[in-house]
mmCIF file of C-alpha atoms and ligand atoms in Angstrom:
data_model
loop_
_atom_site.group_PDB
_atom_site.id
_atom_site.type_symbol
_atom_site.label_atom_id
_atom_site.label_comp_id
_atom_site.label_asym_id
_atom_site.label_seq_id
_atom_site.Cartn_x
_atom_site.Cartn_y
_atom_site.Cartn_z
ATOM 1 C CA UNK A 193 93.391 79.309 104.955
ATOM 2 C CA UNK A 194 96.833 80.635 105.867
ATOM 3 C CA UNK A 195 99.188 81.101 102.923
ATOM 4 C CA UNK A 196 101.984 78.549 102.579
ATOM 5 C CA UNK A 197 105.224 79.554 104.295
ATOM 6 C CA UNK A 198 107.472 81.330 101.780
ATOM 7 C CA UNK A 199 110.283 79.309 100.252
ATOM 8 C CA UNK A 200 113.793 80.635 100.833
ATOM 9 C CA UNK A 201 114.998 82.639 97.809
ATOM 10 C CA UNK A 202 116.866 80.762 95.123
ATOM 11 C CA UNK A 203 120.329 82.314 94.865
ATOM 12 C CA UNK A 204 120.533 81.140 91.260
ATOM 13 C CA UNK A 205 117.764 83.616 90.523
ATOM 14 C CA UNK A 206 118.428 86.375 93.036
ATOM 15 C CA UNK A 207 122.182 86.764 92.627
ATOM 16 C CA UNK A 208 122.129 87.296 88.838
ATOM 17 C CA UNK A 209 119.497 90.020 89.394
ATOM 18 C CA UNK A 210 121.711 91.684 92.003
ATOM 19 C CA UNK A 211 124.672 91.413 89.635
ATOM 20 C CA UNK A 212 122.794 92.768 86.644
ATOM 21 C CA UNK A 213 121.662 95.747 88.695
ATOM 22 C CA UNK A 214 125.241 96.276 89.946
ATOM 23 C CA UNK A 215 123.990 96.440 93.502
ATOM 24 C CA UNK A 216 126.385 97.409 96.262
ATOM 25 C CA UNK A 217 126.844 94.917 99.079
ATOM 26 C CA UNK A 218 125.010 97.288 101.401
ATOM 27 C CA UNK A 219 122.026 97.399 99.011
ATOM 28 C CA UNK A 220 122.076 93.607 98.586
ATOM 29 C CA UNK A 221 122.051 93.155 102.352
ATOM 30 C CA UNK A 222 119.208 95.618 102.729
ATOM 31 C CA UNK A 223 117.064 94.011 100.019
ATOM 32 C CA UNK A 224 117.861 90.544 101.372
ATOM 33 C CA UNK A 225 116.622 91.623 104.803
ATOM 34 C CA UNK A 226 113.109 92.410 103.472
ATOM 35 C CA UNK A 227 110.204 89.924 103.409
ATOM 36 C CA UNK A 228 110.286 88.121 100.073
ATOM 37 C CA UNK A 229 107.928 86.222 97.728
ATOM 38 C CA UNK A 230 108.490 84.731 94.304
ATOM 39 C CA UNK A 231 107.411 87.047 91.518
ATOM 40 C CA UNK A 232 104.623 85.944 89.200
ATOM 41 C CA UNK A 233 105.282 88.563 86.542
ATOM 42 C CA UNK A 234 108.946 88.190 85.767
ATOM 43 C CA UNK A 235 112.046 86.407 86.921
ATOM 44 C CA UNK A 236 113.268 87.346 90.361
ATOM 45 C CA UNK A 237 111.355 88.138 93.512
ATOM 46 C CA UNK A 238 109.023 90.580 95.097
ATOM 47 C CA UNK A 239 110.346 92.361 98.199
ATOM 48 C CA UNK A 240 108.140 93.986 100.794
ATOM 49 C CA UNK A 241 109.336 97.534 101.408
ATOM 50 C CA UNK A 242 107.270 99.916 103.557
ATOM 51 C CA UNK A 243 104.242 97.639 103.234
ATOM 52 C CA UNK A 244 104.327 97.218 99.446
ATOM 53 C CA UNK A 245 105.825 94.680 97.041
ATOM 54 C CA UNK A 246 108.545 95.627 94.572
ATOM 55 C CA UNK A 247 110.382 93.520 91.998
ATOM 56 C CA UNK A 248 114.027 92.730 92.616
ATOM 57 C CA UNK A 249 114.974 94.469 89.370
ATOM 58 C CA UNK A 250 112.996 97.552 90.366
ATOM 59 C CA UNK A 251 114.223 97.967 93.945
ATOM 60 C CA UNK A 252 117.165 100.257 93.131
ATOM 61 C CA UNK A 253 114.963 102.606 91.152
ATOM 62 C CA UNK A 254 112.321 102.717 93.867
ATOM 63 C CA UNK A 255 114.853 103.540 96.578
ATOM 64 C CA UNK A 256 116.732 106.090 94.449
ATOM 65 C CA UNK A 257 113.582 107.870 93.254
ATOM 66 C CA UNK A 258 112.180 107.961 96.773
ATOM 67 C CA UNK A 259 115.406 109.355 98.199
ATOM 68 C CA UNK A 260 116.608 111.779 95.545
ATOM 69 C CA UNK A 261 113.673 113.160 93.586
ATOM 70 C CA UNK A 262 113.012 116.826 94.315
ATOM 71 C CA UNK A 263 109.563 117.846 93.143
ATOM 72 C CA UNK A 264 108.865 121.361 91.902
ATOM 73 C CA UNK A 265 105.610 123.066 92.817
ATOM 74 C CA UNK A 266 104.754 123.164 89.114
ATOM 75 C CA UNK A 267 105.326 119.430 88.481
ATOM 76 C CA UNK A 268 102.598 117.044 87.422
ATOM 77 C CA UNK A 269 103.044 113.484 88.644
ATOM 78 C CA UNK A 270 100.952 110.721 87.099
ATOM 79 C CA UNK A 271 100.579 107.807 89.493
ATOM 80 C CA UNK A 272 99.007 104.396 88.923
ATOM 81 C CA UNK A 273 99.317 100.689 89.424
ATOM 82 C CA UNK A 274 100.579 98.882 86.340
ATOM 83 C CA UNK A 275 97.735 98.124 83.886
ATOM 84 C CA UNK A 276 95.292 100.584 85.392
ATOM 85 C CA UNK A 277 95.421 102.950 82.402
ATOM 86 C CA UNK A 278 98.918 104.423 82.651
ATOM 87 C CA UNK A 279 99.696 104.497 78.913
ATOM 88 C CA UNK A 280 96.432 106.228 78.067
ATOM 89 C CA UNK A 281 96.786 108.760 80.898
ATOM 90 C CA UNK A 282 100.379 109.510 79.872
ATOM 91 C CA UNK A 283 99.170 110.225 76.357
ATOM 92 C CA UNK A 284 96.353 112.488 77.554
ATOM 93 C CA UNK A 285 98.506 114.476 79.972
ATOM 94 C CA UNK A 286 101.278 114.849 77.403
ATOM 95 C CA UNK A 287 98.852 116.041 74.741
ATOM 96 C CA UNK A 288 97.128 118.433 77.157
ATOM 97 C CA UNK A 289 100.264 120.048 78.523
ATOM 98 C CA UNK A 290 101.920 120.331 75.097
ATOM 99 C CA UNK A 291 98.932 121.396 73.038
ATOM 100 C CA UNK A 292 100.321 124.830 72.224
ATOM 101 C CA UNK A 293 103.653 123.408 71.033
ATOM 102 C CA UNK A 294 101.976 120.500 69.233
ATOM 103 C CA UNK A 295 98.543 121.726 68.155
ATOM 104 C CA UNK A 296 97.989 119.276 65.307
ATOM 105 C CA UNK A 297 97.613 115.494 65.290
ATOM 106 C CA UNK A 298 99.742 115.543 62.111
ATOM 107 C CA UNK A 299 103.349 115.029 63.118
ATOM 108 C CA UNK A 300 102.402 114.901 66.790
ATOM 109 C CA UNK A 301 105.013 113.180 69.021
ATOM 110 C CA UNK A 302 102.318 110.675 70.048
ATOM 111 C CA UNK A 303 102.182 109.477 66.462
ATOM 112 C CA UNK A 304 105.853 108.568 66.372
ATOM 113 C CA UNK A 305 106.552 107.725 70.032
ATOM 114 C CA UNK A 306 105.071 105.303 72.502
ATOM 115 C CA UNK A 307 103.616 107.333 75.422
ATOM 116 C CA UNK A 308 106.082 105.663 77.803
ATOM 117 C CA UNK A 309 109.021 107.320 76.055
ATOM 118 C CA UNK A 310 107.345 110.737 76.219
ATOM 119 C CA UNK A 311 106.399 110.502 79.889
ATOM 120 C CA UNK A 312 108.940 108.563 81.892
ATOM 121 C CA UNK A 313 108.071 106.274 84.777
ATOM 122 C CA UNK A 314 110.780 107.500 87.094
ATOM 123 C CA UNK A 315 111.759 104.399 89.053
ATOM 124 C CA UNK A 316 111.881 102.337 85.855
ATOM 125 C CA UNK A 317 113.899 104.813 83.791
ATOM 126 C CA UNK A 318 115.827 107.789 85.112
ATOM 127 C CA UNK A 319 116.421 106.313 88.573
ATOM 128 C CA UNK A 320 116.493 102.668 87.488
ATOM 129 C CA UNK A 321 120.172 102.096 88.095
ATOM 130 C CA UNK A 322 120.411 104.178 91.218
ATOM 131 C CA UNK A 323 121.462 107.348 89.409
ATOM 132 C CA UNK A 324 120.658 110.881 90.463
ATOM 133 C CA UNK A 325 119.581 112.154 87.044
ATOM 134 C CA UNK A 326 119.878 115.699 85.759
ATOM 135 C CA UNK A 327 116.285 116.876 85.368
ATOM 136 C CA UNK A 328 117.089 120.473 84.476
ATOM 137 C CA UNK A 329 116.392 119.999 80.761
ATOM 138 C CA UNK A 330 112.723 119.097 81.339
ATOM 139 C CA UNK A 331 110.443 121.981 80.364
ATOM 140 C CA UNK A 332 108.063 123.457 82.946
ATOM 141 C CA UNK A 333 105.599 122.094 83.898
ATOM 142 C CA UNK A 334 107.540 118.848 84.200
ATOM 143 C CA UNK A 335 105.441 115.760 83.640
ATOM 144 C CA UNK A 336 106.590 112.500 85.206
ATOM 145 C CA UNK A 337 105.014 109.174 86.114
ATOM 146 C CA UNK A 338 105.478 106.624 88.873
ATOM 147 C CA UNK A 339 103.896 103.406 90.102
ATOM 148 C CA UNK A 340 104.942 104.080 93.700
ATOM 149 C CA UNK A 341 102.135 103.945 96.277
ATOM 150 C CA UNK A 342 101.303 107.219 98.010
ATOM 151 C CA UNK A 343 103.006 106.107 101.232
ATOM 152 C CA UNK A 344 106.280 105.434 99.416
ATOM 153 C CA UNK A 345 106.392 108.623 97.304
ATOM 154 C CA UNK A 346 109.390 110.931 97.678
ATOM 155 C CA UNK A 347 108.729 113.383 100.515
ATOM 156 C CA UNK A 348 108.957 116.376 98.180
ATOM 157 C CA UNK A 349 106.179 114.991 95.971
ATOM 158 C CA UNK A 350 103.891 114.981 99.016
ATOM 159 C CA UNK A 351 105.076 118.200 100.618
ATOM 160 C CA UNK A 352 105.383 120.454 97.567
ATOM 161 C CA UNK A 353 102.442 121.905 95.671
ATOM 162 C CA UNK A 354 103.045 119.513 92.745
ATOM 163 C CA UNK A 355 99.884 118.006 91.321
ATOM 164 C CA UNK A 356 99.272 114.269 91.554
ATOM 165 C CA UNK A 357 96.956 112.531 89.099
ATOM 166 C CA UNK A 358 96.047 108.992 90.116
ATOM 167 C CA UNK A 359 94.399 106.573 87.730
ATOM 168 C CA UNK A 360 92.943 103.277 88.882
ATOM 169 C CA UNK A 361 90.874 100.469 87.422
ATOM 170 C CA UNK A 362 88.745 97.704 88.820
ATOM 171 C CA UNK A 363 91.022 95.037 90.308
ATOM 172 C CA UNK A 364 89.689 92.159 88.171
ATOM 173 C CA UNK A 365 90.484 93.808 84.836
ATOM 174 C CA UNK A 366 93.763 95.139 86.214
ATOM 175 C CA UNK A 367 94.872 91.671 87.264
ATOM 176 C CA UNK A 368 93.875 90.084 83.951
ATOM 177 C CA UNK A 369 95.517 92.886 81.998
ATOM 178 C CA UNK A 370 98.783 92.444 83.925
ATOM 179 C CA UNK A 371 98.732 88.702 83.551
ATOM 180 C CA UNK A 372 98.194 88.917 79.801
ATOM 181 C CA UNK A 373 100.747 91.712 79.441
ATOM 182 C CA UNK A 374 103.598 89.734 80.969
ATOM 183 C CA UNK A 375 102.731 86.772 78.795
ATOM 184 C CA UNK A 376 102.542 88.883 75.673
ATOM 185 C CA UNK A 377 105.247 91.501 76.099
ATOM 186 C CA UNK A 378 108.021 88.951 76.384
ATOM 187 C CA UNK A 379 106.613 85.954 74.557
ATOM 188 C CA UNK A 380 109.943 84.122 74.584
ATOM 189 C CA UNK A 381 110.705 84.930 78.210
ATOM 190 C CA UNK A 382 107.662 83.385 79.748
ATOM 191 C CA UNK A 383 109.003 81.932 82.949
ATOM 192 C CA UNK A 384 106.051 82.675 85.117
ATOM 193 C CA UNK A 385 103.576 80.351 86.782
ATOM 194 C CA UNK A 386 99.968 79.546 85.947
ATOM 195 C CA UNK A 387 97.059 81.978 85.981
ATOM 196 C CA UNK A 388 95.755 80.227 89.128
ATOM 197 C CA UNK A 389 99.018 80.768 90.996
ATOM 198 C CA UNK A 390 99.230 84.374 89.865
ATOM 199 C CA UNK A 391 95.623 84.957 90.899
ATOM 200 C CA UNK A 392 96.190 83.585 94.393
ATOM 201 C CA UNK A 393 99.179 85.836 94.885
ATOM 202 C CA UNK A 394 97.383 88.921 93.561
ATOM 203 C CA UNK A 395 94.436 88.172 95.852
ATOM 204 C CA UNK A 396 96.852 87.961 98.803
ATOM 205 C CA UNK A 397 98.158 91.361 97.811
ATOM 206 C CA UNK A 398 101.424 90.072 96.395
ATOM 207 C CA UNK A 399 101.840 91.868 93.073
ATOM 208 C CA UNK A 400 104.227 94.538 91.774
ATOM 209 C CA UNK A 401 103.519 97.785 93.687
ATOM 210 C CA UNK A 402 100.705 95.961 95.494
ATOM 211 C CA UNK A 403 98.685 95.117 97.518
ATOM 212 C CA UNK A 404 96.534 96.556 94.741
ATOM 213 C CA UNK A 405 93.774 97.663 97.125
ATOM 214 C CA UNK A 406 96.184 99.452 99.464
ATOM 215 C CA UNK A 407 97.691 101.266 96.485
ATOM 216 C CA UNK A 408 94.257 102.534 95.472
ATOM 217 C CA UNK A 409 93.208 103.418 99.015
ATOM 218 C CA UNK A 410 96.342 105.448 99.713
ATOM 219 C CA UNK A 411 95.619 107.800 96.825
ATOM 220 C CA UNK A 412 91.840 107.713 97.378
ATOM 221 C CA UNK A 413 92.207 108.914 100.970
ATOM 222 C CA UNK A 414 94.603 111.670 99.970
ATOM 223 C CA UNK A 415 92.278 112.803 97.167
ATOM 224 C CA UNK A 416 89.448 113.033 99.697
ATOM 225 C CA UNK A 417 91.536 114.995 102.187
ATOM 226 C CA UNK A 418 93.079 117.292 99.616
ATOM 227 C CA UNK A 419 91.350 117.315 96.230
ATOM 228 C CA UNK A 420 93.579 120.195 95.057
ATOM 229 C CA UNK A 421 96.571 117.921 95.477
ATOM 230 C CA UNK A 422 95.376 114.536 94.200
ATOM 231 C CA UNK A 423 92.954 113.977 91.336
ATOM 232 C CA UNK A 424 91.525 110.461 91.516
ATOM 233 C CA UNK A 425 90.419 109.060 88.166
ATOM 234 C CA UNK A 426 88.900 105.731 87.236
ATOM 235 C CA UNK A 427 89.690 104.009 83.947
ATOM 236 C CA UNK A 428 86.038 103.001 83.655
ATOM 237 C CA UNK A 429 84.851 106.626 83.931
ATOM 238 C CA UNK A 430 87.402 107.720 81.354
ATOM 239 C CA UNK A 431 86.161 105.051 78.955
ATOM 240 C CA UNK A 432 82.547 106.103 79.431
ATOM 241 C CA UNK A 433 83.161 109.852 79.258
ATOM 242 C CA UNK A 434 86.559 110.568 77.735
ATOM 243 C CA UNK A 435 86.028 114.233 76.951
ATOM 244 C CA UNK A 436 84.581 115.253 80.304
ATOM 245 C CA UNK A 437 87.467 113.498 82.017
ATOM 246 C CA UNK A 438 89.921 115.304 79.739
ATOM 247 C CA UNK A 439 88.389 118.586 80.868
ATOM 248 C CA UNK A 440 88.721 117.517 84.518
ATOM 249 C CA UNK A 441 92.355 116.676 83.914
ATOM 250 C CA UNK A 442 93.018 119.967 82.142
ATOM 251 C CA UNK A 443 91.356 121.973 84.941
ATOM 252 C CA UNK A 444 93.244 120.067 87.617
ATOM 253 C CA UNK A 445 96.705 120.542 86.107
ATOM 254 C CA UNK A 446 96.023 124.234 85.575
ATOM 255 C CA UNK A 447 95.547 124.377 81.801
ATOM 256 C CA UNK A 448 91.759 124.458 81.303
ATOM 257 C CA UNK A 449 90.362 124.581 77.797
ATOM 258 C CA UNK A 450 89.508 128.112 76.717
ATOM 259 C CA UNK A 451 86.166 128.899 75.056
ATOM 260 C CA UNK A 452 88.095 129.310 71.766
ATOM 261 C CA UNK A 453 89.624 125.856 72.151
ATOM 262 C CA UNK A 454 86.234 124.407 72.977
ATOM 263 C CA UNK A 455 84.764 126.061 69.882
ATOM 264 C CA UNK A 456 87.551 124.674 67.706
ATOM 265 C CA UNK A 457 86.904 121.125 68.967
ATOM 266 C CA UNK A 458 90.349 120.730 70.566
ATOM 267 C CA UNK A 459 88.941 118.540 73.345
ATOM 268 C CA UNK A 460 87.645 116.041 70.808
ATOM 269 C CA UNK A 461 90.877 116.226 68.833
ATOM 270 C CA UNK A 462 92.952 115.296 71.898
ATOM 271 C CA UNK A 463 90.501 112.592 72.863
ATOM 272 C CA UNK A 464 90.747 111.068 69.372
ATOM 273 C CA UNK A 465 94.523 111.413 69.268
ATOM 274 C CA UNK A 466 94.819 109.496 72.558
ATOM 275 C CA UNK A 467 92.108 106.963 71.834
ATOM 276 C CA UNK A 468 92.865 103.269 71.978
ATOM 277 C CA UNK A 469 92.278 102.725 68.249
ATOM 278 C CA UNK A 470 94.434 105.633 67.180
ATOM 279 C CA UNK A 471 97.400 104.818 69.403
ATOM 280 C CA UNK A 472 97.220 101.080 68.811
ATOM 281 C CA UNK A 473 97.429 101.610 65.063
ATOM 282 C CA UNK A 474 100.544 103.762 65.037
ATOM 283 C CA UNK A 475 103.553 101.994 63.563
ATOM 284 C CA UNK A 476 105.650 102.589 66.702
ATOM 285 C CA UNK A 477 103.013 100.856 68.810
ATOM 286 C CA UNK A 478 102.516 98.009 66.371
ATOM 287 C CA UNK A 479 106.152 97.074 65.884
ATOM 288 C CA UNK A 480 108.292 99.074 68.321
ATOM 289 C CA UNK A 481 109.907 97.909 71.540
ATOM 290 C CA UNK A 482 110.255 99.543 74.947
ATOM 291 C CA UNK A 483 113.289 99.945 77.170
ATOM 292 C CA UNK A 484 112.889 96.463 78.630
ATOM 293 C CA UNK A 485 112.593 94.982 75.118
ATOM 294 C CA UNK A 486 108.876 94.587 75.676
ATOM 295 C CA UNK A 487 106.713 94.724 72.561
ATOM 296 C CA UNK A 488 104.902 98.078 72.505
ATOM 297 C CA UNK A 489 101.833 96.379 71.094
ATOM 298 C CA UNK A 490 101.381 94.653 74.460
ATOM 299 C CA UNK A 491 100.402 98.035 75.943
ATOM 300 C CA UNK A 492 97.381 98.121 73.638
ATOM 301 C CA UNK A 493 95.589 94.832 74.030
ATOM 302 C CA UNK A 494 91.820 95.287 74.107
ATOM 303 C CA UNK A 495 91.065 98.357 76.194
ATOM 304 C CA UNK A 496 87.605 97.262 77.344
ATOM 305 C CA UNK A 497 85.747 97.271 80.650
ATOM 306 C CA UNK A 498 84.925 93.829 82.067
ATOM 307 C CA UNK A 499 87.195 91.693 79.876
ATOM 308 C CA UNK A 500 88.097 89.744 83.040
ATOM 309 C CA UNK A 501 85.017 87.544 82.517
ATOM 310 C CA UNK A 502 86.823 85.932 79.592
ATOM 311 C CA UNK A 503 89.689 84.764 81.797
ATOM 312 C CA UNK A 504 88.483 84.404 85.395
ATOM 313 C CA UNK A 505 86.083 81.797 86.748
ATOM 314 C CA UNK A 506 82.944 82.865 88.585
ATOM 315 C CA UNK A 507 84.630 81.823 91.808
ATOM 316 C CA UNK A 508 87.631 84.021 91.113
ATOM 317 C CA UNK A 509 85.403 86.972 90.301
ATOM 318 C CA UNK A 510 83.436 86.485 93.508
ATOM 319 C CA UNK A 511 86.636 86.272 95.487
ATOM 320 C CA UNK A 512 88.065 89.528 94.124
ATOM 321 C CA UNK A 513 84.688 91.251 94.560
ATOM 322 C CA UNK A 514 84.575 90.097 98.180
ATOM 323 C CA UNK A 515 88.094 91.341 98.882
ATOM 324 C CA UNK A 516 87.310 94.644 97.207
ATOM 325 C CA UNK A 517 84.133 95.093 99.292
ATOM 326 C CA UNK A 518 86.010 94.310 102.482
ATOM 327 C CA UNK A 519 89.015 96.473 101.714
ATOM 328 C CA UNK A 520 87.010 99.491 100.556
ATOM 329 C CA UNK A 521 84.309 99.171 103.202
ATOM 330 C CA UNK A 522 83.663 102.540 104.794
ATOM 331 C CA UNK A 523 85.988 104.392 102.424
ATOM 332 C CA UNK A 524 83.235 105.613 100.105
ATOM 333 C CA UNK A 525 85.062 104.074 97.159
ATOM 334 C CA UNK A 526 83.275 101.658 94.840
ATOM 335 C CA UNK A 527 83.976 100.016 91.513
HETATM 336 P P1 A3P B 1036 93.729 95.619 78.534
HETATM 337 O O1 A3P B 1036 94.842 94.668 78.815
HETATM 338 O O2 A3P B 1036 92.505 95.337 79.336
HETATM 339 O O3 A3P B 1036 93.451 95.754 77.084
HETATM 340 P P2 A3P B 1036 98.730 100.403 81.402
HETATM 341 O O4 A3P B 1036 98.764 101.463 80.399
HETATM 342 O O5 A3P B 1036 98.577 100.903 82.808
HETATM 343 O O6 A3P B 1036 99.859 99.468 81.217
HETATM 344 O O7 A3P B 1036 97.381 99.600 81.144
HETATM 345 C C1 A3P B 1036 97.217 98.844 79.974
HETATM 346 C C2 A3P B 1036 95.736 98.677 79.728
HETATM 347 O O8 A3P B 1036 95.207 99.915 79.218
HETATM 348 C C3 A3P B 1036 95.482 97.631 78.663
HETATM 349 O O9 A3P B 1036 94.212 97.063 78.995
HETATM 350 C C4 A3P B 1036 95.415 98.464 77.411
HETATM 351 O O10 A3P B 1036 94.754 97.853 76.335
HETATM 352 C C5 A3P B 1036 94.662 99.684 77.920
HETATM 353 N N1 A3P B 1036 94.902 100.878 77.096
HETATM 354 C C6 A3P B 1036 96.071 101.301 76.556
HETATM 355 N N2 A3P B 1036 95.883 102.436 75.881
HETATM 356 C C7 A3P B 1036 94.581 102.750 75.980
HETATM 357 C C8 A3P B 1036 93.785 103.821 75.471
HETATM 358 N N3 A3P B 1036 94.295 104.768 74.704
HETATM 359 N N4 A3P B 1036 92.471 103.828 75.777
HETATM 360 C C9 A3P B 1036 91.933 102.856 76.548
HETATM 361 N N5 A3P B 1036 92.623 101.810 77.056
HETATM 362 C C10 A3P B 1036 93.945 101.759 76.778
#
């Protein structure tokens, strides 16, 4: 069945977003010219830019990051869809790359900081308000994160020798995780529709940084063409084999574990430091808040594979499985 024709945007919602983001008239006109759908995760809209959906509040950051970011050959860029395992992967990459400076779990920055403040998601932080930030104070190798799809990445991220780590998760758990996150992170700001409405939009591809399947496929194809450039990781594999995936990550970003480190059990130490239970139980993650006033605890909900069965009907599960089969058909990618 064809989707219902989109309603015209409500200026009472759109204009305050434009105002809050201090958008120039030129930017407003540009964003207003894009295909639009109501957002199911937050107030405002989703705008279709270069084939993908971006929140009104995030558009400036997406455009500024895409235009201005200059990657260095030594950079590491963590890429993901929201709720695919970003927080965990940020923690692991941070711990790996900084293990000489921070060898001990005691007093480690991950004990006192949420991973999102240690590894910034560029379009949501440094470029959020259309700035061109000064990145010179970041130590080499610089570690950044983004939710941008491969097709929308800054040209220098694709053309330089910087390393791209992509983490993905099966679409059913990703959808459920996102739905629960937006309900939980801003409990008093819940202005979103029902789970059924959200599900229908996600299944049509209308979700932040979505279509989810196209996001995954973009990075999957690149990782197949150039495995030195893009490392493709699955949340499910990381859950099943955390230490072997840590080693893969370390090898890929050019800091493999030495035999001495292996003998000292450093791989296990980092795995434990970054584990769900350890991070979830840190004070900062129990009671702290993020830059959008979201409760940090919402980033650590359950951390299990297959939790979608507790929220989706059999019909919904079949539908997402069917879409996944169709979308990934012939790609060699399976969940
Ligand atoms: P659930 O909602 O299924 O629990 P993101 O970090 O991309 O926002 O994804 C959040 C999801 O990753 C949440 O899934 C969260 O619980 C899970 N998660 C966060 N930290 C984790 C960790 N250290 N290990 C495993 N899963 C983790």
